[in-house]
Tab-separated table of C-alpha atoms in Angstrom:
chain	number	residue	atom	x	y	z
A	1	MET	CA	195.212	19.446	-88.300
A	2	ALA	CA	191.878	17.859	-87.404
A	3	GLY	CA	188.801	19.943	-88.044
A	4	THR	CA	190.388	22.106	-90.732
A	5	HIS	CA	189.777	22.172	-94.467
A	6	ARG	CA	192.396	22.931	-97.075
A	7	VAL	CA	191.442	25.390	-99.798
A	8	GLU	CA	192.875	24.304	-103.141
A	9	ASP	CA	195.617	26.629	-104.338
A	10	THR	CA	194.008	27.170	-107.728
A	11	MET	CA	191.882	29.803	-109.391
A	12	SER	CA	188.648	28.958	-111.121
A	13	GLY	CA	185.119	30.173	-111.697
A	14	MET	CA	183.798	33.470	-112.974
A	15	ARG	CA	182.430	36.840	-111.960
A	16	ALA	CA	179.490	38.069	-114.026
A	17	GLU	CA	177.540	41.307	-114.142
A	18	LEU	CA	173.987	40.959	-115.482
A	19	GLU	CA	171.688	43.797	-116.540
A	20	ILE	CA	167.958	43.064	-116.319
A	21	PRO	CA	165.306	45.606	-117.369
A	22	ALA	CA	162.955	45.252	-114.404
A	23	THR	CA	160.554	48.180	-114.252
A	24	GLU	CA	157.579	45.804	-113.966
A	25	ALA	CA	159.077	43.458	-111.365
A	26	CYS	CA	161.203	45.724	-109.175
A	27	PRO	CA	160.148	48.987	-107.474
A	28	VAL	CA	163.784	50.062	-107.103
A	29	ALA	CA	164.454	49.669	-110.836
A	30	ARG	CA	161.205	51.491	-111.575
A	31	PHE	CA	162.321	54.319	-109.287
A	32	THR	CA	165.517	54.886	-111.298
A	33	GLU	CA	163.489	55.241	-114.493
A	34	ARG	CA	161.322	57.949	-112.962
A	35	THR	CA	163.963	60.096	-111.301
A	36	ASP	CA	167.491	61.337	-111.895
A	37	GLY	CA	170.324	59.655	-110.061
A	38	SER	CA	171.392	56.081	-109.432
A	39	VAL	CA	170.874	53.416	-106.789
A	40	THR	CA	173.587	51.289	-105.206
A	41	SER	CA	174.020	48.983	-102.203
A	42	VAL	CA	170.585	47.352	-102.446
A	43	ARG	CA	170.072	45.026	-99.456
A	44	ARG	CA	167.102	43.230	-97.927
A	45	ALA	CA	166.128	41.233	-94.839
A	46	ARG	CA	163.001	39.304	-93.861
A	47	ASN	CA	161.005	40.877	-91.043
A	48	GLY	CA	158.715	39.210	-88.507
A	49	ASP	CA	155.588	39.711	-90.625
A	50	GLY	CA	156.858	37.570	-93.493
A	51	GLU	CA	157.634	40.641	-95.589
A	52	TYR	CA	161.020	42.015	-96.523
A	53	THR	CA	162.632	45.248	-95.492
A	54	GLU	CA	164.748	46.634	-98.320
A	55	GLU	CA	167.363	49.355	-98.113
A	56	PHE	CA	169.256	51.203	-100.825
A	57	THR	CA	171.542	54.180	-101.317
A	58	ALA	CA	170.502	56.814	-103.859
A	59	THR	CA	172.873	59.426	-105.253
A	60	GLY	CA	172.229	62.429	-107.441
A	61	ASN	CA	169.077	64.486	-107.820
A	62	VAL	CA	166.564	61.846	-106.694
A	63	ASP	CA	162.903	62.495	-105.917
A	64	PRO	CA	161.544	60.198	-103.141
A	65	GLY	CA	158.023	61.084	-104.280
A	66	ALA	CA	158.644	59.129	-107.505
A	67	PHE	CA	158.792	55.854	-105.561
A	68	ASP	CA	155.730	53.578	-105.605
A	69	GLN	CA	155.274	53.638	-101.831
A	70	ASP	CA	156.423	55.546	-98.784
A	71	LEU	CA	160.177	55.638	-98.328
A	72	GLU	CA	161.749	56.028	-94.919
A	73	SER	CA	164.878	58.167	-95.004
A	74	LEU	CA	167.555	56.577	-92.805
A	75	PHE	CA	170.636	58.642	-93.533
A	76	GLU	CA	171.742	61.542	-95.676
A	77	TYR	CA	175.231	62.804	-96.383
A	78	GLN	CA	176.162	65.255	-99.150
A	79	SER	CA	174.566	63.821	-102.334
A	80	ALA	CA	173.882	60.323	-100.929
A	81	GLN	CA	170.652	59.266	-99.244
A	82	VAL	CA	169.812	55.897	-97.698
A	83	PHE	CA	166.152	54.824	-97.930
A	84	GLN	CA	164.159	51.895	-96.585
A	85	PHE	CA	160.807	50.325	-97.504
A	86	THR	CA	158.949	47.026	-97.062
A	87	HIS	CA	157.410	44.713	-99.659
A	88	ASP	CA	156.379	41.086	-100.192
A	89	LEU	CA	158.998	40.225	-102.854
A	90	LYS	CA	156.366	39.133	-105.358
A	91	ASP	CA	158.121	38.564	-108.721
A	92	CYS	CA	161.381	39.846	-107.186
A	93	VAL	CA	164.362	39.416	-109.501
A	94	CYS	CA	166.923	39.099	-106.699
A	95	GLU	CA	164.822	36.560	-104.820
A	96	TYR	CA	164.384	34.559	-108.031
A	97	VAL	CA	168.160	34.442	-108.590
A	98	GLU	CA	168.922	33.383	-105.033
A	99	GLN	CA	166.207	30.720	-105.080
A	100	HIS	CA	168.270	29.196	-107.899
A	101	GLU	CA	171.162	28.922	-105.419
A	102	HIS	CA	173.142	31.868	-106.776
A	103	PRO	CA	174.003	34.320	-103.981
A	104	ILE	CA	174.242	37.891	-105.248
A	105	ALA	CA	177.457	39.778	-104.485
A	106	ASP	CA	176.164	43.239	-105.391
A	107	VAL	CA	172.931	44.884	-106.555
A	108	ARG	CA	172.483	48.329	-108.060
A	109	ALA	CA	169.938	49.969	-110.353
A	110	GLN	CA	170.034	52.531	-113.131
A	111	ASP	CA	167.729	53.694	-115.929
A	112	GLY	CA	165.033	51.157	-115.091
A	113	SER	CA	167.362	48.140	-114.945
A	114	LEU	CA	168.836	46.058	-112.166
A	115	VAL	CA	172.548	45.279	-112.369
A	116	LEU	CA	173.499	42.120	-110.468
A	117	THR	CA	177.011	40.873	-109.746
A	118	LEU	CA	177.405	37.145	-109.139
A	119	HIS	CA	180.145	34.562	-108.746
A	120	LEU	CA	179.597	31.230	-110.497
A	121	THR	CA	181.606	28.073	-110.934
A	122	ASN	CA	181.293	27.584	-114.689
A	123	ILE	CA	179.819	28.925	-117.918
A	124	THR	CA	177.027	26.311	-117.893
A	125	ASP	CA	175.647	27.713	-114.627
A	126	LEU	CA	175.702	31.211	-116.108
A	127	ARG	CA	174.024	30.112	-119.350
A	128	ASP	CA	171.274	28.279	-117.447
A	129	LEU	CA	170.664	31.253	-115.163
A	130	VAL	CA	170.473	33.723	-118.060
A	131	THR	CA	168.042	31.413	-119.892
A	132	ASP	CA	165.815	31.135	-116.803
A	133	LEU	CA	165.889	34.894	-116.224
A	134	ARG	CA	164.953	35.611	-119.845
A	135	GLU	CA	161.996	33.243	-119.599
A	136	GLN	CA	160.826	34.873	-116.375
A	137	PHE	CA	161.633	38.558	-116.892
A	138	GLY	CA	162.474	39.075	-120.569
A	139	SER	CA	165.705	40.677	-121.734
A	140	VAL	CA	168.982	39.949	-119.918
A	141	ARG	CA	172.397	41.300	-120.866
A	142	ILE	CA	175.799	40.155	-119.683
A	143	ARG	CA	177.549	43.481	-119.108
A	144	TYR	CA	180.817	42.045	-117.875
A	145	LEU	CA	182.358	38.600	-117.541
A	146	LEU	CA	185.628	37.689	-115.852
A	147	GLN	CA	186.451	34.026	-116.262
A	148	VAL	CA	189.375	32.277	-114.596
A	149	ASP	CA	190.202	28.865	-116.025
A	150	SER	CA	192.664	27.094	-113.786
A	151	ASP	CA	194.211	23.654	-114.042
A	152	GLU	CA	197.757	22.665	-113.236
A	153	GLU	CA	198.796	24.356	-116.456
A	154	GLY	CA	197.726	27.828	-117.481
A	155	ALA	CA	196.643	28.854	-113.976
A	156	ASP	CA	196.804	32.525	-114.935
A	157	ASP	CA	194.482	32.297	-117.932
A	158	VAL	CA	192.181	35.214	-117.096
A	159	VAL	CA	189.808	36.433	-119.804
A	160	PRO	CA	187.917	39.710	-119.092
A	161	ILE	CA	185.064	40.609	-121.431
A	162	ASN	CA	183.397	44.017	-121.247
A	163	ARG	CA	180.222	43.933	-123.329
A	164	ALA	CA	179.608	47.614	-122.595
A	165	ARG	CA	182.060	48.367	-125.424
A	166	LEU	CA	179.476	47.158	-127.929
A	167	THR	CA	176.740	49.455	-129.180
A	168	ASP	CA	173.138	48.297	-128.771
A	169	ARG	CA	172.983	47.567	-132.501
A	170	GLN	CA	176.210	45.549	-132.496
A	171	LEU	CA	174.967	43.524	-129.546
A	172	GLU	CA	171.636	42.893	-131.292
A	173	VAL	CA	173.475	41.720	-134.417
A	174	LEU	CA	175.642	39.299	-132.421
A	175	GLU	CA	172.737	37.931	-130.401
A	176	THR	CA	170.534	37.432	-133.470
A	177	ALA	CA	173.333	35.798	-135.461
A	178	HIS	CA	174.092	33.465	-132.563
A	179	GLU	CA	170.436	32.541	-131.996
A	180	MET	CA	169.944	31.794	-135.712
A	181	GLY	CA	173.014	29.557	-135.878
A	182	TYR	CA	175.229	31.834	-137.977
A	183	PHE	CA	178.268	30.838	-135.893
A	184	SER	CA	177.395	27.122	-135.832
A	185	TYR	CA	179.147	24.532	-137.968
A	186	PRO	CA	177.551	23.829	-140.291
A	187	ARG	CA	175.727	27.146	-140.330
A	188	SER	CA	171.968	27.157	-139.784
A	189	ALA	CA	171.683	30.656	-141.297
A	190	ASN	CA	173.758	32.774	-143.655
A	191	ALA	CA	174.380	36.531	-143.669
A	192	THR	CA	171.307	37.218	-145.784
A	193	ASP	CA	169.067	35.233	-143.421
A	194	VAL	CA	170.279	37.132	-140.363
A	195	ALA	CA	170.149	40.479	-142.164
A	196	ASN	CA	166.526	39.831	-143.161
A	197	ALA	CA	165.640	38.982	-139.568
A	198	LEU	CA	167.198	42.280	-138.471
A	199	GLY	CA	165.552	44.279	-141.237
A	200	ILE	CA	168.846	45.403	-142.778
A	201	ASP	CA	170.787	44.468	-145.905
A	202	ALA	CA	173.571	41.887	-145.851
A	203	SER	CA	176.391	44.418	-146.277
A	204	THR	CA	175.190	46.412	-143.255
A	205	PHE	CA	174.986	43.194	-141.247
A	206	THR	CA	178.571	42.274	-142.084
A	207	GLU	CA	179.769	45.781	-141.176
A	208	HIS	CA	178.104	45.623	-137.744
A	209	LEU	CA	179.360	42.076	-137.226
A	210	ALA	CA	182.939	42.959	-138.155
A	211	ALA	CA	182.945	45.967	-135.799
A	212	ALA	CA	181.568	43.887	-132.922
A	213	GLN	CA	183.990	41.026	-133.503
A	214	SER	CA	186.908	43.454	-133.663
A	215	LYS	CA	185.983	44.887	-130.259
A	216	LEU	CA	185.624	41.423	-128.744
A	217	MET	CA	188.981	40.338	-130.154
A	218	ASP	CA	190.561	43.434	-128.600
A	219	GLU	CA	189.084	42.393	-125.243
A	220	ILE	CA	190.285	38.791	-125.532
A	221	LEU	CA	193.688	39.183	-127.176
A	222	THR	CA	195.040	42.517	-125.929
A	223	THR	CA	197.506	42.010	-123.102
A	224	PRO	CA	197.001	44.493	-120.246
């Protein structure tokens, strides 16, 4: 039929959840570090003055007085409160991501970090975005990654990876080993090199590495 577009009957792309410590750049993230509770459903819209009006839902024992500026309470029900404020989006993490042509599916905040959910077409886009975010804002963690790799064959090859299963130390060991080329072929660094960079002995490094790899293998190979 003229004027219609056919959507390919295949699955591809990925869904990623990124955690970005953002107490310096984001007032909402800063708010969650100063008060108990969590923030979900963060949304924003440009107003007529060139500023942005931002709205979020806070749950738990939150203290509006801990926010950097005046909050307008829009709605309250049981333990949930909806607040609104305005700002100029200077150094805004969400704005930075969307300026790189990556619409954000969901935004929440906890313990001083923003947690962003995005949909991307391939791992290269994700790698480039994480690199850019690290250069601009510092640390970035991939908390969750769901990748669907679809061709004519293997259309149901879905690989979920939950990095939250790793301890902070295990994640640090993996990241350092990867950055130093421990997993490259040929290797750019051996176990002793990485252990020295981490300030631990080689046997401790291999223990952490084995535990982390075991958890990742469980994620990849265990059939639901």
